[in-house]
PDB file of C-alpha atoms in Angstrom:
ATOM      1  CA  UNK A  10       0.000   0.000   0.000  1.00  0.00           C
ATOM      2  CA  UNK A  11       2.841   2.425   0.690  1.00  0.00           C
ATOM      3  CA  UNK A  12       4.040   2.032  -2.901  1.00  0.00           C
ATOM      4  CA  UNK A  13       0.723   3.376  -4.250  1.00  0.00           C
ATOM      5  CA  UNK A  14       0.954   6.422  -2.008  1.00  0.00           C
ATOM      6  CA  UNK A  15       4.539   7.108  -3.109  1.00  0.00           C
ATOM      7  CA  UNK A  16       3.533   6.932  -6.781  1.00  0.00           C
ATOM      8  CA  UNK A  17       0.579   9.228  -6.186  1.00  0.00           C
ATOM      9  CA  UNK A  18       2.766  11.906  -4.592  1.00  0.00           C
ATOM     10  CA  UNK A  19       5.401  11.650  -7.300  1.00  0.00           C
ATOM     11  CA  UNK A  20       2.917  12.589 -10.058  1.00  0.00           C
ATOM     12  CA  UNK A  21       1.410  15.598  -8.300  1.00  0.00           C
ATOM     13  CA  UNK A  22       2.399  18.960  -9.822  1.00  0.00           C
ATOM     14  CA  UNK A  23       5.104  20.914  -8.068  1.00  0.00           C
ATOM     15  CA  UNK A  24       5.033  24.557  -7.035  1.00  0.00           C
ATOM     16  CA  UNK A  25       7.539  25.430  -9.776  1.00  0.00           C
ATOM     17  CA  UNK A  26       4.876  25.096 -12.466  1.00  0.00           C
ATOM     18  CA  UNK A  27       4.317  28.268 -14.475  1.00  0.00           C
ATOM     19  CA  UNK A  28       0.837  29.453 -15.372  1.00  0.00           C
ATOM     20  CA  UNK A  29      -0.099  28.839 -18.981  1.00  0.00           C
ATOM     21  CA  UNK A  30      -2.487  31.812 -18.994  1.00  0.00           C
ATOM     22  CA  UNK A  31      -1.133  35.200 -20.013  1.00  0.00           C
ATOM     23  CA  UNK A  32      -2.746  38.560 -19.243  1.00  0.00           C
ATOM     24  CA  UNK A  33      -4.620  38.639 -22.566  1.00  0.00           C
ATOM     25  CA  UNK A  34      -6.233  35.241 -21.927  1.00  0.00           C
ATOM     26  CA  UNK A  35      -6.921  35.701 -18.211  1.00  0.00           C
ATOM     27  CA  UNK A  36     -10.385  34.465 -17.262  1.00  0.00           C
ATOM     28  CA  UNK A  37     -10.764  37.454 -14.936  1.00  0.00           C
ATOM     29  CA  UNK A  38     -10.409  41.205 -15.304  1.00  0.00           C
ATOM     30  CA  UNK A  39      -7.455  42.538 -13.330  1.00  0.00           C
ATOM     31  CA  UNK A  40      -8.834  46.046 -13.067  1.00  0.00           C
ATOM     32  CA  UNK A  41      -7.059  47.720 -10.121  1.00  0.00           C
ATOM     33  CA  UNK A  42      -4.255  45.192 -10.401  1.00  0.00           C
ATOM     34  CA  UNK A  43      -1.804  43.313 -12.580  1.00  0.00           C
ATOM     35  CA  UNK A  44      -1.989  39.694 -13.823  1.00  0.00           C
ATOM     36  CA  UNK A  45       0.819  37.567 -12.403  1.00  0.00           C
ATOM     37  CA  UNK A  46       1.615  34.793 -14.894  1.00  0.00           C
ATOM     38  CA  UNK A  47       3.730  32.919 -12.336  1.00  0.00           C
ATOM     39  CA  UNK A  48       0.919  32.659  -9.783  1.00  0.00           C
ATOM     40  CA  UNK A  49      -2.067  32.683 -12.183  1.00  0.00           C
ATOM     41  CA  UNK A  50      -3.746  35.451 -10.226  1.00  0.00           C
ATOM     42  CA  UNK A  51      -4.301  39.187 -10.074  1.00  0.00           C
ATOM     43  CA  UNK A  52      -1.983  41.167  -7.828  1.00  0.00           C
ATOM     44  CA  UNK A  53      -4.105  44.007  -6.515  1.00  0.00           C
ATOM     45  CA  UNK A  54      -3.187  47.631  -5.869  1.00  0.00           C
ATOM     46  CA  UNK A  55      -3.891  48.336  -2.189  1.00  0.00           C
ATOM     47  CA  UNK A  56      -6.509  48.974  -0.830  1.00  0.00           C
ATOM     48  CA  UNK A  57      -8.024  46.418  -3.256  1.00  0.00           C
ATOM     49  CA  UNK A  58      -7.938  42.679  -2.651  1.00  0.00           C
ATOM     50  CA  UNK A  59      -9.146  39.763  -4.744  1.00  0.00           C
ATOM     51  CA  UNK A  60     -12.841  39.026  -4.309  1.00  0.00           C
ATOM     52  CA  UNK A  61     -14.283  35.511  -4.456  1.00  0.00           C
ATOM     53  CA  UNK A  62     -13.808  35.508  -8.252  1.00  0.00           C
ATOM     54  CA  UNK A  63     -10.180  36.663  -8.072  1.00  0.00           C
ATOM     55  CA  UNK A  64     -10.948  40.163  -9.347  1.00  0.00           C
ATOM     56  CA  UNK A  65      -9.426  43.160  -7.590  1.00  0.00           C
ATOM     57  CA  UNK A  66     -12.683  44.529  -6.280  1.00  0.00           C
ATOM     58  CA  UNK A  67     -12.987  43.887  -2.561  1.00  0.00           C
ATOM     59  CA  UNK A  68     -11.869  46.657  -0.236  1.00  0.00           C
ATOM     60  CA  UNK A  69     -13.971  46.021   2.822  1.00  0.00           C
ATOM     61  CA  UNK A  70     -13.319  42.347   3.489  1.00  0.00           C
ATOM     62  CA  UNK A  71      -9.563  42.145   3.414  1.00  0.00           C
ATOM     63  CA  UNK A  72      -6.298  43.368   4.814  1.00  0.00           C
ATOM     64  CA  UNK A  73      -4.456  44.410   1.642  1.00  0.00           C
ATOM     65  CA  UNK A  74      -0.759  43.825   1.255  1.00  0.00           C
ATOM     66  CA  UNK A  75       1.574  45.305  -1.320  1.00  0.00           C
ATOM     67  CA  UNK A  76       2.409  42.477  -3.755  1.00  0.00           C
ATOM     68  CA  UNK A  77       5.372  44.430  -5.137  1.00  0.00           C
ATOM     69  CA  UNK A  78       7.091  45.477  -1.875  1.00  0.00           C
ATOM     70  CA  UNK A  79      10.151  43.430  -2.803  1.00  0.00           C
ATOM     71  CA  UNK A  80      10.294  44.096  -6.563  1.00  0.00           C
ATOM     72  CA  UNK A  81      13.278  45.497  -8.468  1.00  0.00           C
ATOM     73  CA  UNK A  82      12.720  48.709 -10.469  1.00  0.00           C
ATOM     74  CA  UNK A  83      12.892  48.067 -14.194  1.00  0.00           C
ATOM     75  CA  UNK A  84      12.743  44.298 -13.696  1.00  0.00           C
ATOM     76  CA  UNK A  85       9.501  43.191 -12.033  1.00  0.00           C
ATOM     77  CA  UNK A  86       7.854  46.301 -10.547  1.00  0.00           C
ATOM     78  CA  UNK A  87       4.605  47.601 -12.015  1.00  0.00           C
ATOM     79  CA  UNK A  88       4.531  50.642 -14.346  1.00  0.00           C
ATOM     80  CA  UNK A  89       1.963  53.455 -14.299  1.00  0.00           C
ATOM     81  CA  UNK A  90       1.300  56.846 -15.855  1.00  0.00           C
ATOM     82  CA  UNK A  91       3.662  59.302 -14.224  1.00  0.00           C
ATOM     83  CA  UNK A  92       1.560  61.943 -12.460  1.00  0.00           C
ATOM     84  CA  UNK A  93       4.624  64.221 -12.118  1.00  0.00           C
ATOM     85  CA  UNK A  94       5.876  64.210 -15.723  1.00  0.00           C
ATOM     86  CA  UNK A  95       3.634  64.555 -18.779  1.00  0.00           C
ATOM     87  CA  UNK A  96       3.542  61.756 -21.359  1.00  0.00           C
ATOM     88  CA  UNK A  97       5.730  59.408 -19.355  1.00  0.00           C
ATOM     89  CA  UNK A  98       5.583  56.354 -17.124  1.00  0.00           C
ATOM     90  CA  UNK A  99       7.061  55.563 -13.722  1.00  0.00           C
ATOM     91  CA  UNK A 100       7.855  52.359 -11.871  1.00  0.00           C
ATOM     92  CA  UNK A 101       8.572  51.214  -8.357  1.00  0.00           C
ATOM     93  CA  UNK A 102       7.480  49.010  -5.473  1.00  0.00           C
ATOM     94  CA  UNK A 103       4.666  51.345  -4.313  1.00  0.00           C
ATOM     95  CA  UNK A 104       1.916  52.496  -6.623  1.00  0.00           C
ATOM     96  CA  UNK A 105       1.099  56.131  -5.722  1.00  0.00           C
ATOM     97  CA  UNK A 106      -2.308  56.930  -4.207  1.00  0.00           C
ATOM     98  CA  UNK A 107      -4.937  57.595  -6.844  1.00  0.00           C
ATOM     99  CA  UNK A 108      -3.265  55.426  -9.508  1.00  0.00           C
ATOM    100  CA  UNK A 109      -5.563  52.528 -10.407  1.00  0.00           C
ATOM    101  CA  UNK A 110      -4.095  51.305 -13.675  1.00  0.00           C
ATOM    102  CA  UNK A 111      -0.741  49.509 -13.903  1.00  0.00           C
ATOM    103  CA  UNK A 112       1.229  47.664 -16.583  1.00  0.00           C
ATOM    104  CA  UNK A 113       3.816  44.916 -16.428  1.00  0.00           C
ATOM    105  CA  UNK A 114       6.523  46.688 -18.412  1.00  0.00           C
ATOM    106  CA  UNK A 115       7.737  50.089 -19.570  1.00  0.00           C
ATOM    107  CA  UNK A 116       6.937  49.107 -23.157  1.00  0.00           C
ATOM    108  CA  UNK A 117       3.293  48.390 -22.300  1.00  0.00           C
ATOM    109  CA  UNK A 118       2.907  51.631 -20.363  1.00  0.00           C
ATOM    110  CA  UNK A 119       4.732  53.780 -22.919  1.00  0.00           C
ATOM    111  CA  UNK A 120       2.454  52.441 -25.659  1.00  0.00           C
ATOM    112  CA  UNK A 121       0.030  55.044 -24.285  1.00  0.00           C
ATOM    113  CA  UNK A 122       2.449  57.738 -25.490  1.00  0.00           C
ATOM    114  CA  UNK A 123       3.864  56.495 -28.820  1.00  0.00           C
ATOM    115  CA  UNK A 124       5.177  59.938 -29.868  1.00  0.00           C
ATOM    116  CA  UNK A 125       6.734  60.764 -26.512  1.00  0.00           C
ATOM    117  CA  UNK A 126      10.477  60.969 -26.065  1.00  0.00           C
ATOM    118  CA  UNK A 127       9.868  61.674 -22.361  1.00  0.00           C
ATOM    119  CA  UNK A 128       8.415  58.208 -21.830  1.00  0.00           C
ATOM    120  CA  UNK A 129      11.635  56.468 -22.850  1.00  0.00           C
ATOM    121  CA  UNK A 130      13.790  58.395 -20.322  1.00  0.00           C
TER     122      UNK A 130
END
């Protein structure tokens, strides 16, 4: 009987599996957040948290945490419209208050400003 249990555990997926769903094919809308392809879930901008459907909608039933507190600028931090510099984007571990739309890369964010030299700085 112990052999059957050992075989069962050896075929279970491991935590190193990568999600096969990208942001464009996500079954949920990550409004107020960013789709994380490694975890197959929305990472929400505080004060939002995932609701029962995984959408960043709940604010009253959770204790939000910053999913990007440990990110590296230019590598895996979110990008948003820069409120301090016209036609440009900014990045970092903390999304500023009042910013509710984020992107996964500078390229995605700067697509909002295709003619802007300021966005590439």
